[in-house]
XYZ file of C-alpha atoms in Angstrom:
678
model
C -30.271 2.911 17.372
C -26.855 1.697 15.699
C -25.167 3.623 13.384
C -22.958 2.136 10.524
C -20.416 3.241 8.951
C -18.178 0.295 7.703
C -20.233 -1.077 4.748
C -23.601 0.357 3.294
C -24.360 3.805 5.881
C -27.109 2.798 7.618
C -29.221 3.832 11.040
C -30.849 1.031 12.755
C -33.552 0.745 15.961
C -35.065 -1.741 17.592
C -37.911 -1.730 14.682
C -35.492 -1.577 11.751
C -33.193 0.159 9.519
C -34.392 4.106 9.095
C -34.784 4.816 5.701
C -32.192 7.705 5.222
C -33.140 8.847 1.565
C -30.326 9.843 -1.765
C -26.940 9.574 -1.791
C -25.995 13.718 -0.608
C -28.416 13.464 2.634
C -26.222 10.095 3.007
C -23.050 11.521 2.899
C -24.043 14.384 5.333
C -24.777 12.192 7.803
C -21.319 10.223 6.870
C -19.703 13.343 7.470
C -21.228 14.499 10.539
C -20.622 10.713 12.429
C -17.096 11.088 10.770
C -16.866 13.719 13.169
C -19.315 12.893 16.294
C -19.813 16.139 18.933
C -18.013 18.518 16.365
C -19.183 20.728 14.654
C -18.836 20.625 10.957
C -18.768 23.575 8.694
C -21.514 23.681 6.017
C -18.474 24.443 3.828
C -16.787 21.711 4.559
C -20.135 19.526 3.814
C -20.476 21.506 0.663
C -16.864 20.624 -0.507
C -17.113 16.777 0.366
C -20.549 16.423 -1.738
C -20.044 18.449 -5.301
C -16.703 17.370 -6.394
C -16.783 20.308 -8.879
C -18.017 23.801 -8.738
C -21.414 23.248 -6.362
C -24.677 24.796 -7.551
C -25.672 28.184 -6.459
C -28.300 26.106 -4.393
C -26.031 23.921 -2.477
C -26.456 25.644 0.951
C -30.049 25.280 0.474
C -29.661 22.185 -0.694
C -27.570 20.544 2.562
C -30.069 22.506 5.011
C -32.755 20.522 3.454
C -31.049 17.214 3.825
C -30.010 18.273 7.075
C -33.669 18.894 8.202
C -34.883 15.351 6.951
C -32.345 13.696 8.708
C -33.296 15.530 11.804
C -37.196 14.416 10.928
C -35.614 10.987 10.469
C -33.794 10.172 13.285
C -36.278 11.915 15.689
C -39.299 9.634 14.188
C -36.753 6.668 14.559
C -36.608 7.564 19.076
C -33.704 9.438 18.567
C -33.691 11.342 22.172
C -34.403 8.113 23.627
C -30.504 7.306 23.314
C -29.428 10.942 23.676
C -28.691 11.963 19.941
C -29.553 15.580 18.717
C -28.499 17.214 15.613
C -28.281 20.694 15.956
C -27.065 23.830 14.151
C -24.966 25.685 15.351
C -24.095 28.831 13.373
C -23.010 27.822 9.656
C -22.470 24.670 11.209
C -24.013 21.410 12.621
C -23.033 19.321 15.191
C -24.497 15.243 15.651
C -24.412 14.848 19.507
C -24.180 10.923 20.905
C -22.522 8.421 22.358
C -19.898 7.430 20.473
C -20.099 3.924 21.069
C -22.957 3.185 18.795
C -21.121 4.183 15.706
C -19.791 0.463 14.811
C -16.671 2.490 13.225
C -15.776 3.382 17.497
C -16.850 0.376 18.144
C -14.529 -1.470 15.672
C -11.536 1.318 16.954
C -11.875 0.200 20.343
C -12.061 -3.828 19.917
C -8.973 -3.623 17.595
C -6.997 -1.477 20.586
C -7.510 -3.974 23.324
C -6.026 -6.795 20.787
C -2.885 -7.309 21.391
C -1.956 -10.363 19.104
C 1.686 -10.809 20.168
C 1.682 -10.613 23.957
C -2.139 -12.345 24.726
C -2.281 -14.364 21.251
C -5.714 -16.057 22.403
C -7.499 -13.335 23.938
C -7.031 -10.907 20.699
C -8.321 -13.889 18.533
C -12.038 -13.286 19.406
C -11.452 -9.217 20.128
C -10.198 -9.175 16.496
C -12.582 -11.594 14.818
C -15.528 -9.168 16.695
C -14.189 -6.512 15.185
C -14.314 -7.387 11.774
C -17.307 -8.776 12.021
C -18.625 -5.020 12.417
C -17.687 -4.942 8.260
C -20.768 -5.923 6.363
C -18.883 -4.459 2.866
C -16.382 -1.443 1.868
C -16.547 1.501 4.001
C -19.093 4.554 3.142
C -21.148 2.548 0.840
C -23.629 5.041 -0.774
C -21.904 8.213 -0.132
C -20.910 10.589 -3.133
C -17.837 9.620 -4.786
C -16.298 12.464 -3.810
C -12.460 12.906 -3.221
C -12.773 13.673 1.057
C -15.293 10.199 1.306
C -13.090 8.553 -0.425
C -9.924 9.535 1.285
C -12.074 8.793 4.660
C -13.040 5.414 3.172
C -9.128 4.710 2.125
C -8.715 5.402 6.216
C -11.086 3.248 7.252
C -9.762 0.230 4.972
C -6.379 1.000 5.811
C -7.614 0.596 9.365
C -9.354 -2.833 8.668
C -6.721 -4.207 6.607
C -4.225 -3.667 10.179
C -7.252 -5.439 11.949
C -6.341 -8.549 9.102
C -2.952 -8.544 9.697
C -3.404 -8.808 13.845
C -5.610 -11.164 13.325
C -3.009 -13.193 11.515
C -0.356 -12.755 13.586
C -2.848 -14.025 16.653
C -3.408 -17.388 14.554
C 0.163 -17.443 13.771
C 1.266 -17.414 17.797
C -0.795 -19.392 18.597
C 0.430 -22.475 16.251
C -3.010 -22.077 14.056
C -1.148 -21.364 10.217
C -4.000 -22.555 8.461
C -6.385 -20.582 9.873
C -3.648 -17.800 9.235
C -3.190 -18.330 5.732
C -7.345 -18.486 5.444
C -7.620 -14.969 6.544
C -5.077 -13.414 4.876
C -5.455 -14.665 1.449
C -8.666 -12.747 1.077
C -6.821 -9.349 2.232
C -4.197 -10.379 -0.145
C -6.046 -11.368 -3.485
C -7.871 -8.106 -3.118
C -4.592 -5.868 -2.282
C -1.856 -7.224 -3.647
C 0.391 -4.420 -2.962
C -0.137 -4.086 0.289
C 3.671 -6.110 1.130
C 3.264 -5.952 5.673
C 0.525 -8.515 4.378
C 1.950 -10.687 1.410
C 4.604 -10.990 4.193
C 2.396 -12.487 6.565
C 0.607 -14.919 4.316
C 3.853 -15.838 2.786
C 4.996 -17.310 6.500
C 1.464 -18.712 6.540
C 1.719 -20.685 4.111
C 5.201 -21.439 4.171
C 4.155 -23.156 7.820
C 1.606 -25.313 5.704
C 4.064 -26.957 4.125
C 2.523 -24.342 0.831
C 6.107 -23.202 -0.085
C 5.765 -23.497 -3.586
C 2.766 -20.864 -3.178
C 4.708 -18.923 -0.876
C 7.396 -17.780 -2.741
C 4.951 -17.470 -5.694
C 3.345 -14.749 -3.699
C 6.401 -13.136 -3.833
C 7.440 -13.252 -7.383
C 3.811 -11.873 -7.729
C 4.689 -8.812 -5.595
C 7.689 -8.116 -6.881
C 6.382 -7.596 -10.134
C 3.413 -5.727 -9.958
C 5.064 -3.420 -7.148
C 7.740 -3.089 -10.373
C 5.395 -2.944 -13.147
C 2.461 -0.448 -10.996
C 5.115 2.039 -8.748
C 8.431 1.136 -10.163
C 9.910 -0.058 -6.887
C 11.575 -3.197 -5.302
C 10.501 -5.106 -2.200
C 10.608 -3.306 0.733
C 12.117 -4.844 4.061
C 9.184 -6.575 5.383
C 8.252 -8.565 2.435
C 12.313 -9.382 1.368
C 12.988 -10.559 5.042
C 10.196 -12.708 4.744
C 11.333 -14.684 1.466
C 15.212 -14.798 2.804
C 13.495 -16.287 5.888
C 11.460 -19.037 3.933
C 14.379 -19.768 1.777
C 16.818 -20.193 4.740
C 13.838 -22.234 6.716
C 13.353 -24.275 3.344
C 17.206 -25.103 2.891
C 16.842 -25.853 6.600
C 14.486 -28.654 6.334
C 12.224 -26.095 8.438
C 9.516 -26.396 6.205
C 5.657 -27.701 7.386
C 4.510 -27.116 10.872
C 1.649 -28.770 12.930
C -1.071 -26.233 13.295
C -2.813 -26.805 16.170
C -7.156 -27.340 15.596
C -9.161 -25.167 16.009
C -11.080 -24.295 18.979
C -14.720 -26.067 17.835
C -16.233 -21.892 19.036
C -13.430 -20.059 16.765
C -14.660 -20.386 13.339
C -12.181 -18.658 10.442
C -14.788 -17.226 9.246
C -13.093 -17.002 6.107
C -13.575 -20.760 4.607
C -12.290 -23.861 6.003
C -9.519 -24.504 8.205
C -7.823 -26.409 5.344
C -7.913 -23.232 3.511
C -8.165 -23.485 -0.577
C -4.927 -24.053 -3.684
C -3.972 -20.738 -3.007
C -3.297 -18.713 -5.839
C -1.435 -15.273 -6.204
C -3.703 -14.036 -9.349
C -6.733 -12.146 -8.297
C -9.482 -11.602 -10.423
C -12.930 -9.529 -9.247
C -16.384 -8.973 -11.485
C -16.374 -12.333 -12.063
C -13.462 -12.647 -14.319
C -10.997 -15.947 -14.749
C -8.379 -15.254 -12.555
C -5.082 -15.851 -14.414
C -2.116 -17.799 -12.500
C 0.854 -16.025 -11.923
C 3.460 -18.598 -10.881
C 3.159 -20.661 -14.864
C 2.504 -18.664 -17.878
C -0.424 -16.762 -18.351
C -0.802 -18.318 -21.583
C -0.949 -21.952 -20.279
C -2.793 -21.421 -16.995
C -5.894 -19.824 -15.988
C -7.457 -20.864 -12.699
C -6.073 -22.780 -9.554
C -7.118 -26.198 -9.322
C -9.862 -27.301 -6.353
C -7.282 -29.984 -4.909
C -3.650 -29.009 -4.049
C -0.552 -31.062 -5.273
C 1.809 -31.800 -2.391
C 4.160 -28.812 -1.448
C 6.467 -28.177 -5.014
C 4.189 -30.212 -7.023
C 6.664 -33.604 -5.313
C 5.282 -35.757 -2.518
C 7.206 -36.009 0.433
C 10.686 -34.477 1.165
C 14.084 -35.601 0.094
C 17.326 -34.917 0.639
C 20.840 -34.981 -0.450
C 21.933 -37.688 -2.963
C 22.323 -40.758 -3.318
C 25.228 -41.243 -1.270
C 23.411 -38.802 1.231
C 24.782 -35.763 3.017
C 24.375 -34.835 7.035
C 23.448 -30.857 7.484
C 25.729 -29.099 8.567
C 28.431 -30.353 6.694
C 30.198 -27.361 6.291
C 29.483 -27.932 2.672
C 25.584 -25.848 2.346
C 24.068 -29.175 2.189
C 20.922 -29.960 4.330
C 18.861 -32.386 4.647
C 16.230 -30.716 2.592
C 15.976 -30.392 -0.696
C 14.599 -26.784 -2.300
C 11.032 -27.605 -3.771
C 10.970 -23.615 -5.466
C 8.688 -24.388 -8.687
C 5.644 -22.465 -9.043
C 2.856 -24.873 -8.771
C 1.664 -26.704 -11.438
C 0.333 -25.298 -14.400
C -4.062 -25.698 -14.488
C -5.745 -26.927 -17.233
C -2.247 -27.648 -19.202
C -2.962 -29.018 -22.497
C -1.523 -30.712 -25.778
C 2.017 -29.737 -26.104
C 2.814 -34.116 -25.681
C 5.409 -33.102 -28.698
C 7.370 -30.477 -27.099
C 7.325 -32.285 -23.460
C 8.300 -34.823 -25.236
C 11.371 -33.040 -27.218
C 12.094 -31.722 -23.152
C 12.969 -34.831 -22.107
C 14.818 -36.007 -24.648
C 16.550 -32.942 -24.469
C 17.450 -32.773 -20.506
C 17.685 -36.678 -19.654
C 20.236 -36.963 -22.403
C 23.576 -37.851 -20.575
C 25.784 -39.490 -23.593
C 26.898 -35.684 -24.029
C 29.328 -35.643 -21.189
C 27.783 -31.996 -20.359
C 25.120 -31.194 -18.150
C 22.002 -31.135 -20.428
C 20.249 -27.318 -21.286
C 16.833 -26.905 -23.143
C 15.604 -23.242 -24.492
C 11.758 -23.246 -24.747
C 11.048 -20.043 -26.927
C 8.367 -18.613 -28.874
C 5.741 -15.101 -29.154
C 4.381 -13.570 -26.127
C 1.401 -15.657 -24.932
C 2.359 -19.245 -26.636
C 2.714 -20.626 -22.909
C 6.564 -21.163 -22.594
C 6.481 -20.476 -19.027
C 3.371 -23.049 -18.706
C 5.414 -26.038 -20.663
C 8.946 -25.435 -18.966
C 7.176 -25.456 -15.058
C 4.299 -28.954 -16.553
C 7.691 -30.583 -17.643
C 9.430 -30.431 -14.094
C 7.162 -31.166 -11.651
C 6.338 -34.362 -14.109
C 9.842 -35.186 -14.002
C 10.573 -33.848 -10.373
C 11.698 -37.210 -8.614
C 14.639 -37.578 -11.004
C 15.530 -34.392 -9.491
C 15.394 -35.936 -5.616
C 17.969 -32.763 -4.875
C 15.521 -30.160 -5.293
C 13.977 -28.243 -8.353
C 15.236 -23.940 -8.394
C 13.465 -21.983 -10.004
C 13.757 -17.907 -10.714
C 11.779 -15.393 -12.557
C 14.733 -13.365 -14.617
C 12.206 -10.133 -15.646
C 13.670 -10.943 -19.195
C 10.549 -8.659 -21.255
C 8.928 -5.958 -18.393
C 9.243 -2.343 -17.688
C 11.759 -2.972 -15.183
C 15.063 -4.058 -14.593
C 16.158 -7.361 -15.551
C 17.089 -9.856 -12.950
C 20.812 -9.807 -12.048
C 22.917 -12.878 -11.781
C 24.096 -11.822 -8.410
C 20.483 -11.305 -6.964
C 19.079 -14.969 -8.390
C 22.261 -16.953 -7.555
C 22.178 -15.295 -3.840
C 18.360 -17.084 -3.819
C 19.771 -19.872 -5.025
C 22.367 -20.386 -2.847
C 20.006 -19.439 0.010
C 18.205 -21.998 -0.911
C 20.895 -25.026 -0.836
C 21.672 -23.690 2.545
C 24.325 -21.556 2.748
C 23.883 -18.757 5.376
C 23.300 -15.361 4.416
C 27.001 -13.898 5.756
C 28.464 -16.791 3.348
C 27.131 -15.724 0.289
C 29.526 -14.123 -1.644
C 28.349 -10.442 -3.086
C 30.147 -10.615 -6.770
C 28.245 -12.467 -9.365
C 31.553 -14.584 -10.131
C 32.464 -15.390 -6.937
C 28.600 -16.557 -6.288
C 28.681 -18.569 -9.177
C 31.363 -20.635 -8.484
C 29.827 -21.226 -5.178
C 27.253 -22.498 -6.603
C 28.382 -24.751 -9.820
C 30.834 -26.111 -6.535
C 27.768 -26.458 -4.658
C 25.508 -28.546 -7.308
C 28.420 -30.764 -9.024
C 27.965 -33.724 -7.210
C 23.604 -33.323 -7.078
C 21.013 -34.393 -9.413
C 19.101 -30.885 -9.674
C 16.935 -29.208 -11.879
C 17.060 -25.702 -12.855
C 14.108 -23.620 -14.679
C 14.996 -20.155 -15.099
C 11.618 -18.250 -16.965
C 11.476 -15.297 -18.676
C 15.380 -14.234 -20.288
C 16.490 -11.730 -22.462
C 19.476 -12.785 -23.010
C 22.538 -15.600 -22.973
C 24.933 -13.472 -21.202
C 21.827 -12.709 -18.423
C 21.935 -17.074 -18.569
C 25.655 -17.974 -18.339
C 26.135 -17.281 -14.803
C 23.355 -18.936 -13.154
C 23.513 -22.743 -14.700
C 25.135 -25.775 -13.013
C 28.351 -27.421 -13.826
C 26.947 -31.100 -12.324
C 26.587 -33.605 -15.132
C 23.276 -34.728 -13.500
C 22.283 -31.053 -13.040
C 19.508 -30.319 -15.739
C 18.704 -26.666 -16.479
C 15.305 -25.589 -18.748
C 15.122 -21.788 -19.875
C 12.457 -19.326 -20.832
C 12.424 -17.103 -23.564
C 11.000 -14.922 -26.468
C 14.043 -14.514 -27.278
C 15.654 -18.014 -29.427
C 19.038 -17.290 -27.265
C 21.300 -18.675 -30.239
C 23.859 -17.842 -27.803
C 23.299 -20.841 -25.787
C 23.048 -22.718 -28.682
C 26.732 -21.816 -30.378
C 28.623 -21.911 -26.808
C 26.767 -24.409 -24.429
C 24.853 -26.540 -26.489
C 21.648 -25.726 -25.478
C 18.292 -28.154 -27.041
C 15.788 -25.633 -28.948
C 12.826 -26.265 -27.905
C 9.847 -24.218 -29.987
C 6.419 -23.681 -28.943
C 3.641 -22.517 -32.036
C 0.004 -21.000 -31.662
C -2.213 -23.837 -31.266
C -4.488 -25.217 -34.081
C -8.376 -25.320 -34.234
C -8.573 -28.494 -32.636
C -6.288 -27.502 -29.539
C -7.814 -24.435 -29.310
C -11.569 -25.083 -29.291
C -10.235 -27.985 -26.549
C -8.360 -24.826 -24.471
C -12.214 -23.333 -25.141
C -13.515 -25.929 -23.353
C -11.726 -26.610 -20.625
C -12.115 -23.127 -19.165
C -15.810 -22.698 -20.399
C -17.282 -26.629 -20.467
C -17.928 -28.363 -23.904
C -20.674 -28.101 -23.276
C -20.921 -24.024 -24.795
C -18.488 -24.668 -27.278
C -19.991 -27.496 -27.934
C -23.446 -25.429 -29.108
C -21.254 -23.174 -31.532
C -18.141 -25.242 -33.089
C -17.607 -23.103 -35.894
C -17.523 -19.273 -33.886
C -14.794 -21.905 -31.312
C -12.641 -21.899 -34.546
C -13.414 -18.668 -35.674
C -12.403 -17.345 -32.085
C -9.247 -19.519 -32.509
C -8.496 -17.706 -35.487
C -9.109 -14.018 -33.708
C -7.054 -14.929 -30.965
C -3.821 -16.437 -33.778
C -3.958 -19.304 -31.433
C -2.453 -18.101 -28.455
C -3.414 -19.375 -25.686
C -3.219 -16.321 -23.689
C -5.172 -14.960 -25.520
C -7.424 -17.192 -25.610
C -7.943 -16.818 -21.786
C -8.410 -13.457 -22.132
C -11.508 -14.528 -24.347
C -12.523 -17.134 -21.948
C -12.152 -14.953 -19.180
C -14.838 -12.654 -20.968
C -17.270 -15.450 -21.660
C -16.743 -16.071 -18.032
C -18.037 -12.929 -16.720
C -21.072 -13.175 -19.791
C -22.900 -16.300 -19.293
C -25.168 -15.161 -21.317
C -23.048 -14.536 -24.418
C -22.893 -16.992 -26.951
C -19.028 -18.002 -28.641
C -20.473 -15.810 -32.069
C -21.491 -13.083 -30.222
C -17.933 -12.704 -28.279
C -16.342 -13.426 -32.005
C -18.226 -10.618 -33.704
C -17.040 -8.875 -31.116
C -13.823 -9.412 -31.648
C -13.690 -8.710 -35.454
C -13.912 -4.826 -34.665
C -9.783 -4.940 -34.874
C -10.001 -1.354 -33.195
C -11.767 -3.222 -30.220
C -9.731 -6.387 -30.630
C -6.360 -6.376 -28.308
C -8.908 -4.775 -25.928
C -10.863 -7.499 -25.937
C -8.022 -9.605 -24.975
C -7.427 -8.523 -21.832
C -7.892 -9.564 -18.192
C -7.535 -7.643 -15.396
C -4.038 -6.539 -15.458
C -2.876 -9.581 -18.585
C -3.371 -9.132 -21.893
C -2.276 -9.250 -25.744
C -1.245 -5.481 -25.702
C 0.631 -6.170 -22.322
C 2.864 -8.713 -23.733
C 3.432 -7.650 -26.843
C 4.428 -3.939 -25.648
C 7.018 -5.639 -23.602
C 8.603 -7.165 -26.834
C 8.070 -4.521 -28.750
C 10.082 -1.890 -25.565
C 13.161 -4.353 -26.196
C 13.668 -3.485 -29.590
C 16.355 -0.274 -31.299
C 14.115 2.583 -32.918
C 15.132 0.995 -36.315
C 13.714 -2.289 -35.529
C 10.626 -0.812 -34.248
C 10.043 1.367 -37.001
C 10.703 -1.523 -39.204
C 8.055 -3.892 -37.519
C 5.183 -0.444 -37.590
C 6.262 -0.559 -41.263
C 5.530 -4.220 -41.272
C 2.148 -3.399 -39.812
C 0.903 -1.845 -42.922
C 1.208 -5.087 -44.751
C -2.456 -6.075 -46.027
C -2.098 -9.884 -45.616
C 0.516 -10.497 -42.990
C 3.205 -11.627 -45.867
C 5.997 -10.448 -47.965
C 9.812 -10.629 -48.221
C 12.942 -8.850 -47.805
C 12.131 -6.421 -50.861
C 8.283 -5.246 -49.830
C 10.020 -4.837 -46.230
C 12.324 -2.477 -47.712
C 9.891 -0.967 -49.592
C 7.252 -0.073 -46.395
C 10.024 0.662 -44.215
C 12.522 2.881 -46.837
C 15.209 0.470 -45.367
C 18.385 -0.247 -47.673
C 18.131 -4.185 -48.149
C 21.276 -5.122 -45.947
C 19.158 -2.752 -42.971
C 16.567 -4.148 -43.749
C 17.336 -7.703 -43.678
C 19.411 -7.650 -40.781
C 16.085 -6.233 -39.171
C 14.202 -8.910 -40.249
C 16.827 -11.201 -38.383
C 16.469 -9.640 -35.422
C 12.782 -9.308 -35.488
C 12.596 -13.111 -36.268
C 14.473 -14.288 -33.568
C 12.833 -12.602 -31.135
C 9.472 -13.802 -32.380
C 8.072 -10.766 -33.547
C 7.658 -11.821 -37.018
C 8.041 -15.882 -38.368
C 10.290 -16.654 -41.173
C 8.510 -19.264 -43.336
C 10.368 -20.127 -45.769
C 12.870 -18.053 -46.874
C 12.842 -14.985 -48.099
C 9.340 -15.699 -46.828
C 7.872 -13.808 -43.434
C 5.085 -13.465 -41.838
C 3.240 -11.263 -38.736
C 0.700 -12.485 -36.737
C -2.458 -9.714 -36.608
C -2.265 -8.758 -33.390
C 1.277 -8.007 -33.323
C 0.045 -6.164 -36.796
C -2.463 -4.573 -35.008
C -0.632 -3.577 -32.312
C 1.812 -2.133 -34.258
C -0.351 -0.219 -36.107
C -1.499 1.364 -32.292
C 2.120 1.904 -31.261
C 2.252 3.696 -35.019
C -0.737 5.321 -34.336
C 0.034 7.102 -30.960
C 4.108 7.808 -32.270
C 5.325 4.908 -30.358
C 4.478 6.261 -27.206
C 3.726 2.649 -25.619
C 7.691 1.746 -25.997
C 9.761 2.188 -23.349
C 13.501 1.716 -22.760
C 14.844 -1.263 -19.878
C 14.246 -4.554 -18.969
C 12.169 -6.344 -16.330
C 8.726 -8.426 -16.226
C 5.924 -7.789 -18.197
C 2.332 -7.149 -16.537
C 0.600 -10.129 -15.951
C 1.707 -12.281 -19.183
C 5.425 -14.408 -19.001
C 6.866 -15.886 -20.789
């Protein structure tokens, strides 16, 4: 007879599984198994079975369940196994050999494993331990806090074993296996820093340095948004270790072939093309490395590290490692992975090529990709960077400046330190002040052919210390603001991104859902594009809803989205969506501008001029015009012509919601937005 806690609650004998009855009876058994050979008071059972006030007959109910369990165990031959369920006053005792409980065997196997000292022995022990799990612990019990806490404790023990198994494979040089094992756990536990740190190291050692760094930035954003904290020491150490190793040319390490008798249990040894976003319940996971407005799922095949085949180092003249300049034999490749299902934007990509390859000005080329939330700025910039990576053989640097989010924006000194480490500067030689670090950065890259991508910038002042000075360097900046200051002082070339038209939007839906599904109802596809304001982020969230509901026709979702009260909620997928994206834009407004936007949202058709806006807001004309200019700079309204302004439907809906809730969604401060970048 065996008792299972690591999955659905079950009792199995040689003749099959015993019938345990309803959830409360299973819960009584689970609580007794969690404290084997220990008396469990009746009051504890009652408190655990009822989350709220228990009924008057609770004692009778528990006694009945214990009686039925005793009979069930007896029918299964419990006595032959030395198992006995007895009553001790107002408490119960389940006496049994503890090795019959899967959770006990799991703990013993994990305790025997020594992943660092004896990794070859630890791997089979840990695999056997993890093989005991058949799903989430304590499945089938009631959903009260005591059982939730017990399930959480068991899950923590499982994750500790997963991390240990990853370390054991790493110690054996089996980095592909380590990455495959750690990946699944990391997707489902994106805030567990030790797990993410182990995955980052495993990915880097298999040559997936861009994926490894992408996991760091994604986790940093989640920690900031959900907990309000920065990455801890373990995560930060893994990140800096990868930057230093990449700068020193210590990228891919050969993995030992897996033992034929030791499968990963998590997929093939050549693990899938990993991806940071996590998805559950059938939803399409949105990509975190590029703007969620332009990337949904990882492609099946993985490109070479950093999206460029091979590794090059030095400039055309070459430079040996350790020459004192900070230059090493390996060029940094910090770009996120290329955006999946990237469509259209040929005009904008061409404009970037023209802006960033123009050497006639005698200055380092600089382009600013600007547009509203959810339009796909990050994806456009990253796509261009991968397409033209060969033109920058000395490396590509990438940084998320976190200009629009709930936490603090990235300080220039923080980004410069990362850049200097990636370029081979020893940590002890990286200056602490932003001014000194900026000077060293410009000196190191002065003669290099280097691409710098600065994503999600809030202001021109945040960007300027990060600009390289070399003529052969190029910089792409993305922002929701136009960053007119960079245009004025640094000759930046603006590249604006607009919403997708009907044909492009329908093509995006077809790329995600399959062209046949869209072709079934082209009119509904066209309506969906309109209801999503042509924004890639909104369209991808809509596609995620349809992917999770394969029987739905496009017209059914369109009908649901017509309800303006539900539209923003439906245009969400897990932790990303238009409401979250717009919230981060509105959070950057002054109180006056936020009130003006709220007033504009009451416009009947979203079209108005300065006089109408002044009347709606109750502001004088000069104050209104200044506010409209700032809203237009932030792409929260669009100035179609002189004194002709429009506000998109989704922005109107969000601003109305904020107005109805007293503006409680507005938050001050800077940082990274939830789920949508750019």
